[in-house]
């Protein structure tokens, strides 16, 4: 299989969970991958796994809140692999959890900066590289939270993830005429460190799993398959979409 053959892909949030699984899958599908996150050790482990599977990847550690980092990831992709075709802007945090009236402005700003402004910064530097290719796929990891489901105590997370949908729609309209597709991927609860932090006791996990039509959380590799769909030509007529990959939590009432 080689649905990303000769494509260059940037994946953020690649030290863990959905980003880690997606970077491995993209490389297996023939992409040359630039992986980013703050934790260098985890990125190094990912590079070893990709190389052992016969893939190609380079890593750059940094904070997605930092514009210089967004620029550097694109420069690395261009210098090392010749351009950018796919950018999976996936890094994110849960942010402050609890009563909104008790959320501090710093914690709110940190969550919005990490989940939403980072996506703007990523796109800002990825777009010129994609325009030079005349093609590209931008993907943002949003969530069903803030779209189809309101969970109490997750205001900053929900607002940031809803903001990504607005960003997706505006960019899809702006860049469609120039050959760039832009989509939001909306995973349901996924068994990653973030997913486990939310479902942090056996009772909470059981309660949450029961909310899903499929009665379980997703595996990171299942979400990665949907990221691959949006990254590849399989989704060539898909832009401005909100792709729910949520195990049916949005429609389930059982
Ligand atoms: N798990 C779920 O249930 C779920 C559901 C819907 C949507 N999502 C979304 O899916 C995305 C991936 O989440 P996940 O479940 O895979 O969580 P995860 O395992 O906790 O991974 C989060 C990734 O984001 C990176 N990251 C966080 N803050 C960063 C920063 N300031 N700068 C650079 N990288 C940063 C982390 O790397 P470092 O810590 O090394 O920096 C890590 O690689 C997130 O956007 C999340 O909101 C998750």
Tab-separated table of C-alpha atoms and ligand atoms in Angstrom:
chain	number	residue	atom	x	y	z
A	1	UNK	CA	0.000	0.000	0.000
A	2	UNK	CA	1.352	3.420	-0.857
A	3	UNK	CA	-1.389	6.015	-0.798
A	4	UNK	CA	1.098	8.721	0.265
A	5	UNK	CA	3.971	7.681	-2.001
A	6	UNK	CA	6.405	10.587	-2.569
A	7	UNK	CA	4.284	12.866	-0.359
A	8	UNK	CA	5.856	14.920	2.405
A	9	UNK	CA	3.800	15.079	5.599
A	10	UNK	CA	4.184	17.125	8.775
A	11	UNK	CA	2.594	15.525	11.857
A	12	UNK	CA	2.424	17.410	15.160
A	13	UNK	CA	1.620	15.794	18.470
A	14	UNK	CA	3.643	12.856	17.188
A	15	UNK	CA	5.257	11.844	20.498
A	16	UNK	CA	2.103	10.077	21.667
A	17	UNK	CA	-1.333	8.716	20.858
A	18	UNK	CA	-3.058	9.686	17.608
A	19	UNK	CA	-0.085	11.622	16.195
A	20	UNK	CA	2.347	8.781	16.910
A	21	UNK	CA	0.080	6.220	15.233
A	22	UNK	CA	-0.570	8.541	12.278
A	23	UNK	CA	3.105	9.287	11.678
A	24	UNK	CA	3.829	5.544	11.589
A	25	UNK	CA	0.918	4.904	9.220
A	26	UNK	CA	1.797	7.803	6.916
A	27	UNK	CA	5.396	6.524	6.702
A	28	UNK	CA	4.151	2.991	6.009
A	29	UNK	CA	2.044	4.460	3.202
A	30	UNK	CA	5.141	5.909	1.573
A	31	UNK	CA	5.218	9.435	2.991
A	32	UNK	CA	8.380	11.197	4.059
A	33	UNK	CA	7.369	12.431	7.480
A	34	UNK	CA	8.432	15.369	9.647
A	35	UNK	CA	7.339	14.687	13.214
A	36	UNK	CA	7.015	17.215	16.011
A	37	UNK	CA	6.203	17.449	19.730
A	38	UNK	CA	8.027	18.747	22.809
A	39	UNK	CA	9.431	15.403	24.024
A	40	UNK	CA	12.580	14.510	22.081
A	41	UNK	CA	12.996	11.038	23.613
A	42	UNK	CA	9.560	9.911	22.433
A	43	UNK	CA	10.197	11.375	18.986
A	44	UNK	CA	13.491	9.474	18.819
A	45	UNK	CA	11.648	6.244	19.622
A	46	UNK	CA	9.176	6.987	16.824
A	47	UNK	CA	12.006	7.596	14.348
A	48	UNK	CA	13.507	4.208	15.230
A	49	UNK	CA	10.149	2.462	14.730
A	50	UNK	CA	9.605	4.162	11.370
A	51	UNK	CA	13.143	3.374	10.190
A	52	UNK	CA	12.821	-0.275	11.274
A	53	UNK	CA	9.645	-0.518	9.192
A	54	UNK	CA	11.543	0.842	6.175
A	55	UNK	CA	10.093	4.359	6.347
A	56	UNK	CA	11.627	7.814	6.261
A	57	UNK	CA	11.180	10.471	8.935
A	58	UNK	CA	12.937	13.323	10.678
A	59	UNK	CA	12.007	14.975	13.955
A	60	UNK	CA	12.124	18.429	15.435
A	61	UNK	CA	11.191	19.017	19.062
A	62	UNK	CA	9.426	22.203	20.055
A	63	UNK	CA	6.290	23.894	21.333
A	64	UNK	CA	3.446	24.420	18.852
A	65	UNK	CA	2.575	27.686	20.582
A	66	UNK	CA	5.799	29.136	19.211
A	67	UNK	CA	5.611	30.638	15.706
A	68	UNK	CA	9.333	30.065	15.141
A	69	UNK	CA	8.697	26.345	15.687
A	70	UNK	CA	5.857	26.278	13.130
A	71	UNK	CA	8.202	27.914	10.620
A	72	UNK	CA	11.075	25.569	11.461
A	73	UNK	CA	8.949	22.445	10.880
A	74	UNK	CA	8.113	23.660	7.379
A	75	UNK	CA	11.735	24.602	6.698
A	76	UNK	CA	12.835	21.137	7.781
A	77	UNK	CA	10.286	19.528	5.451
A	78	UNK	CA	11.420	21.709	2.555
A	79	UNK	CA	15.163	21.358	3.207
A	80	UNK	CA	15.100	17.645	3.933
A	81	UNK	CA	12.338	16.363	1.664
A	82	UNK	CA	11.724	19.168	-0.844
A	83	UNK	CA	8.321	20.545	0.176
A	84	UNK	CA	5.078	19.977	2.067
A	85	UNK	CA	2.047	18.063	0.776
A	86	UNK	CA	0.231	17.131	3.980
A	87	UNK	CA	0.100	18.814	7.383
A	88	UNK	CA	-1.651	17.001	10.203
A	89	UNK	CA	-1.897	19.691	12.885
A	90	UNK	CA	-2.808	17.372	15.694
A	91	UNK	CA	-1.054	18.482	18.898
A	92	UNK	CA	-3.427	19.268	21.721
A	93	UNK	CA	-4.118	19.321	25.426
A	94	UNK	CA	-7.249	18.855	27.521
A	95	UNK	CA	-6.601	22.106	29.317
A	96	UNK	CA	-8.311	23.111	32.540
A	97	UNK	CA	-11.051	20.737	33.685
A	98	UNK	CA	-13.731	21.790	36.144
A	99	UNK	CA	-16.206	24.533	36.853
A	100	UNK	CA	-15.752	27.294	34.295
A	101	UNK	CA	-16.219	30.028	36.866
A	102	UNK	CA	-13.066	28.719	38.537
A	103	UNK	CA	-10.890	28.540	35.418
A	104	UNK	CA	-8.039	31.036	35.468
A	105	UNK	CA	-7.363	33.187	32.437
A	106	UNK	CA	-3.819	31.814	32.132
A	107	UNK	CA	-5.070	28.222	31.933
A	108	UNK	CA	-7.743	29.261	29.412
A	109	UNK	CA	-5.191	31.096	27.267
A	110	UNK	CA	-2.747	28.183	27.411
A	111	UNK	CA	-5.405	25.741	26.152
A	112	UNK	CA	-6.556	28.085	23.375
A	113	UNK	CA	-2.969	28.791	22.408
A	114	UNK	CA	-1.988	25.098	22.294
A	115	UNK	CA	-5.122	23.807	20.571
A	116	UNK	CA	-6.244	26.669	18.331
A	117	UNK	CA	-3.624	29.384	17.804
A	118	UNK	CA	-1.067	26.653	17.114
A	119	UNK	CA	-3.234	25.500	14.197
A	120	UNK	CA	-3.304	29.017	12.781
A	121	UNK	CA	0.478	29.274	13.158
A	122	UNK	CA	0.992	25.867	11.564
A	123	UNK	CA	-1.262	26.685	8.617
A	124	UNK	CA	0.259	30.136	8.203
A	125	UNK	CA	3.646	28.595	7.447
A	126	UNK	CA	2.432	25.424	5.718
A	127	UNK	CA	0.201	27.231	3.197
A	128	UNK	CA	2.987	28.998	1.233
A	129	UNK	CA	4.859	25.692	0.882
A	130	UNK	CA	1.682	23.962	-0.350
A	131	UNK	CA	0.932	26.808	-2.765
A	132	UNK	CA	4.365	26.288	-4.285
A	133	UNK	CA	3.347	22.642	-4.948
A	134	UNK	CA	-0.109	23.729	-6.216
A	135	UNK	CA	-1.689	21.051	-4.038
A	136	UNK	CA	-1.978	20.039	-0.405
A	137	UNK	CA	-4.044	18.644	2.431
A	138	UNK	CA	-4.325	20.488	5.730
A	139	UNK	CA	-5.889	18.541	8.605
A	140	UNK	CA	-6.763	19.801	12.080
A	141	UNK	CA	-7.635	17.508	14.963
A	142	UNK	CA	-10.828	18.885	16.429
A	143	UNK	CA	-13.235	16.811	18.543
A	144	UNK	CA	-16.862	15.810	18.934
A	145	UNK	CA	-16.571	17.819	22.161
A	146	UNK	CA	-17.614	21.340	21.201
A	147	UNK	CA	-19.410	20.100	18.079
A	148	UNK	CA	-22.072	17.507	18.838
A	149	UNK	CA	-21.578	17.013	22.578
A	150	UNK	CA	-21.270	19.407	25.477
A	151	UNK	CA	-19.407	17.924	28.430
A	152	UNK	CA	-19.461	19.902	31.681
A	153	UNK	CA	-16.121	21.235	32.861
A	154	UNK	CA	-14.396	21.295	29.479
A	155	UNK	CA	-15.106	24.846	28.313
A	156	UNK	CA	-11.614	25.762	27.108
A	157	UNK	CA	-11.177	22.441	25.318
A	158	UNK	CA	-14.620	22.673	23.662
A	159	UNK	CA	-14.111	26.295	22.619
A	160	UNK	CA	-10.692	25.594	21.146
A	161	UNK	CA	-11.899	22.532	19.241
A	162	UNK	CA	-14.969	24.400	17.931
A	163	UNK	CA	-12.641	27.197	16.833
A	164	UNK	CA	-10.728	24.709	14.699
A	165	UNK	CA	-13.915	23.998	12.747
A	166	UNK	CA	-14.313	27.686	11.920
A	167	UNK	CA	-10.661	27.832	10.909
A	168	UNK	CA	-11.140	24.750	8.714
A	169	UNK	CA	-14.144	26.228	6.917
A	170	UNK	CA	-12.532	29.620	6.303
A	171	UNK	CA	-9.309	28.065	5.015
A	172	UNK	CA	-11.155	25.548	2.836
A	173	UNK	CA	-13.018	28.389	1.117
A	174	UNK	CA	-9.855	30.489	0.838
A	175	UNK	CA	-7.558	27.773	-0.460
A	176	UNK	CA	-9.862	25.480	-2.475
A	177	UNK	CA	-9.439	27.530	-5.659
A	178	UNK	CA	-5.690	27.062	-5.303
A	179	UNK	CA	-5.712	23.288	-4.931
A	180	UNK	CA	-5.448	22.921	-1.160
A	181	UNK	CA	-8.009	20.886	0.772
A	182	UNK	CA	-8.653	21.634	4.445
A	183	UNK	CA	-10.516	19.328	6.806
A	184	UNK	CA	-11.190	18.821	10.479
A	185	UNK	CA	-10.923	15.344	11.967
A	186	UNK	CA	-13.221	14.821	14.958
A	187	UNK	CA	-12.216	11.726	16.907
A	188	UNK	CA	-14.324	10.252	19.635
A	189	UNK	CA	-12.734	9.174	22.900
A	190	UNK	CA	-9.497	7.441	22.034
A	191	UNK	CA	-7.329	5.213	24.186
A	192	UNK	CA	-4.313	7.507	24.500
A	193	UNK	CA	-2.725	9.250	27.487
A	194	UNK	CA	-5.209	12.115	26.934
A	195	UNK	CA	-8.171	9.757	26.681
A	196	UNK	CA	-7.040	7.979	29.852
A	197	UNK	CA	-6.619	11.299	31.671
A	198	UNK	CA	-10.270	12.056	30.987
A	199	UNK	CA	-11.503	8.533	31.812
A	200	UNK	CA	-9.263	8.290	34.848
A	201	UNK	CA	-11.011	5.663	37.001
A	202	UNK	CA	-12.489	2.266	36.020
A	203	UNK	CA	-15.958	3.608	36.878
A	204	UNK	CA	-15.551	6.727	34.713
A	205	UNK	CA	-14.136	4.625	31.878
A	206	UNK	CA	-17.098	2.228	32.020
A	207	UNK	CA	-19.521	5.163	32.110
A	208	UNK	CA	-17.823	6.822	29.143
A	209	UNK	CA	-17.562	3.628	27.088
A	210	UNK	CA	-21.296	3.130	27.532
A	211	UNK	CA	-21.982	6.519	25.938
A	212	UNK	CA	-20.692	5.148	22.623
A	213	UNK	CA	-22.838	3.158	20.192
A	214	UNK	CA	-19.776	0.901	19.819
A	215	UNK	CA	-19.413	0.651	23.634
A	216	UNK	CA	-15.670	1.282	23.640
A	217	UNK	CA	-12.996	3.895	23.051
A	218	UNK	CA	-11.155	4.072	19.735
A	219	UNK	CA	-7.617	2.823	19.273
A	220	UNK	CA	-5.182	5.476	18.067
A	221	UNK	CA	-4.517	3.446	14.910
A	222	UNK	CA	-8.223	3.617	13.993
A	223	UNK	CA	-8.140	7.414	14.121
A	224	UNK	CA	-4.886	7.352	12.143
A	225	UNK	CA	-6.714	5.570	9.294
A	226	UNK	CA	-9.126	8.500	9.078
A	227	UNK	CA	-6.247	10.983	9.108
A	228	UNK	CA	-4.748	8.966	6.245
A	229	UNK	CA	-8.031	9.217	4.348
A	230	UNK	CA	-8.017	13.018	4.667
A	231	UNK	CA	-4.308	13.178	3.803
A	232	UNK	CA	-4.535	11.041	0.675
A	233	UNK	CA	-6.193	11.302	-2.731
A	234	UNK	CA	-8.933	8.987	-1.427
A	235	UNK	CA	-10.563	12.187	-0.125
A	236	UNK	CA	-9.834	14.287	-3.227
A	237	UNK	CA	-13.323	15.901	-3.275
A	238	UNK	CA	-13.508	16.400	0.496
A	239	UNK	CA	-12.810	19.861	1.818
A	240	UNK	CA	-14.223	22.033	4.587
A	241	UNK	CA	-15.597	18.900	6.225
A	242	UNK	CA	-15.921	17.851	9.829
A	243	UNK	CA	-15.181	14.142	9.743
A	244	UNK	CA	-16.686	12.537	12.840
A	245	UNK	CA	-14.882	9.341	13.773
A	246	UNK	CA	-16.606	9.005	17.081
A	247	UNK	CA	-17.918	5.476	17.592
A	248	UNK	CA	-21.434	6.887	17.459
A	249	UNK	CA	-21.306	8.983	20.633
A	250	UNK	CA	-22.901	11.869	18.736
A	251	UNK	CA	-26.045	9.923	17.842
A	252	UNK	CA	-26.261	7.333	20.603
A	253	UNK	CA	-29.065	7.592	23.163
A	254	UNK	CA	-28.972	4.036	24.531
B	1	LIG	N1	-7.837	10.991	23.061
B	1	LIG	C1	-9.054	11.438	22.847
B	1	LIG	O1	-10.046	10.951	23.412
B	1	LIG	C2	-9.295	12.548	21.835
B	1	LIG	C3	-10.601	12.757	21.353
B	1	LIG	C4	-10.828	13.789	20.432
B	1	LIG	C5	-9.766	14.574	19.999
B	1	LIG	N2	-8.517	14.335	20.490
B	1	LIG	C6	-7.439	15.204	20.009
B	1	LIG	O2	-6.472	14.421	19.361
B	1	LIG	C7	-5.196	15.083	19.427
B	1	LIG	C8	-4.155	14.088	19.883
B	1	LIG	O3	-4.510	13.681	21.205
B	1	LIG	P1	-4.095	12.265	21.807
B	1	LIG	O4	-5.339	11.641	22.308
B	1	LIG	O5	-3.220	11.542	20.870
B	1	LIG	O6	-3.323	12.797	23.102
B	1	LIG	P2	-1.849	12.548	23.671
B	1	LIG	O7	-1.500	11.119	23.569
B	1	LIG	O8	-1.837	13.223	24.980
B	1	LIG	O9	-0.940	13.358	22.642
B	1	LIG	C9	-0.944	14.759	22.593
B	1	LIG	C10	0.217	15.175	21.713
B	1	LIG	O10	0.233	16.611	21.621
B	1	LIG	C11	1.550	17.048	21.903
B	1	LIG	N3	1.533	18.381	22.494
B	1	LIG	C12	0.755	18.831	23.519
B	1	LIG	N4	1.042	20.099	23.811
B	1	LIG	C13	2.024	20.476	22.949
B	1	LIG	C14	2.764	21.670	22.761
B	1	LIG	N5	2.539	22.768	23.507
B	1	LIG	N6	3.702	21.703	21.783
B	1	LIG	C15	3.940	20.613	21.022
B	1	LIG	N7	3.274	19.457	21.146
B	1	LIG	C16	2.332	19.384	22.109
B	1	LIG	C17	2.106	16.015	22.878
B	1	LIG	O11	3.512	15.991	22.811
B	1	LIG	P3	4.530	16.528	23.939
B	1	LIG	O12	3.855	16.347	25.262
B	1	LIG	O13	5.723	15.666	23.723
B	1	LIG	O14	4.747	17.951	23.570
B	1	LIG	C18	1.545	14.735	22.288
B	1	LIG	O15	2.366	14.281	21.242
B	1	LIG	C19	-5.396	16.269	20.350
B	1	LIG	O16	-5.565	17.443	19.601
B	1	LIG	C20	-6.673	15.934	21.089
B	1	LIG	O17	-7.349	17.073	21.543
B	1	LIG	C21	-8.242	13.341	21.370
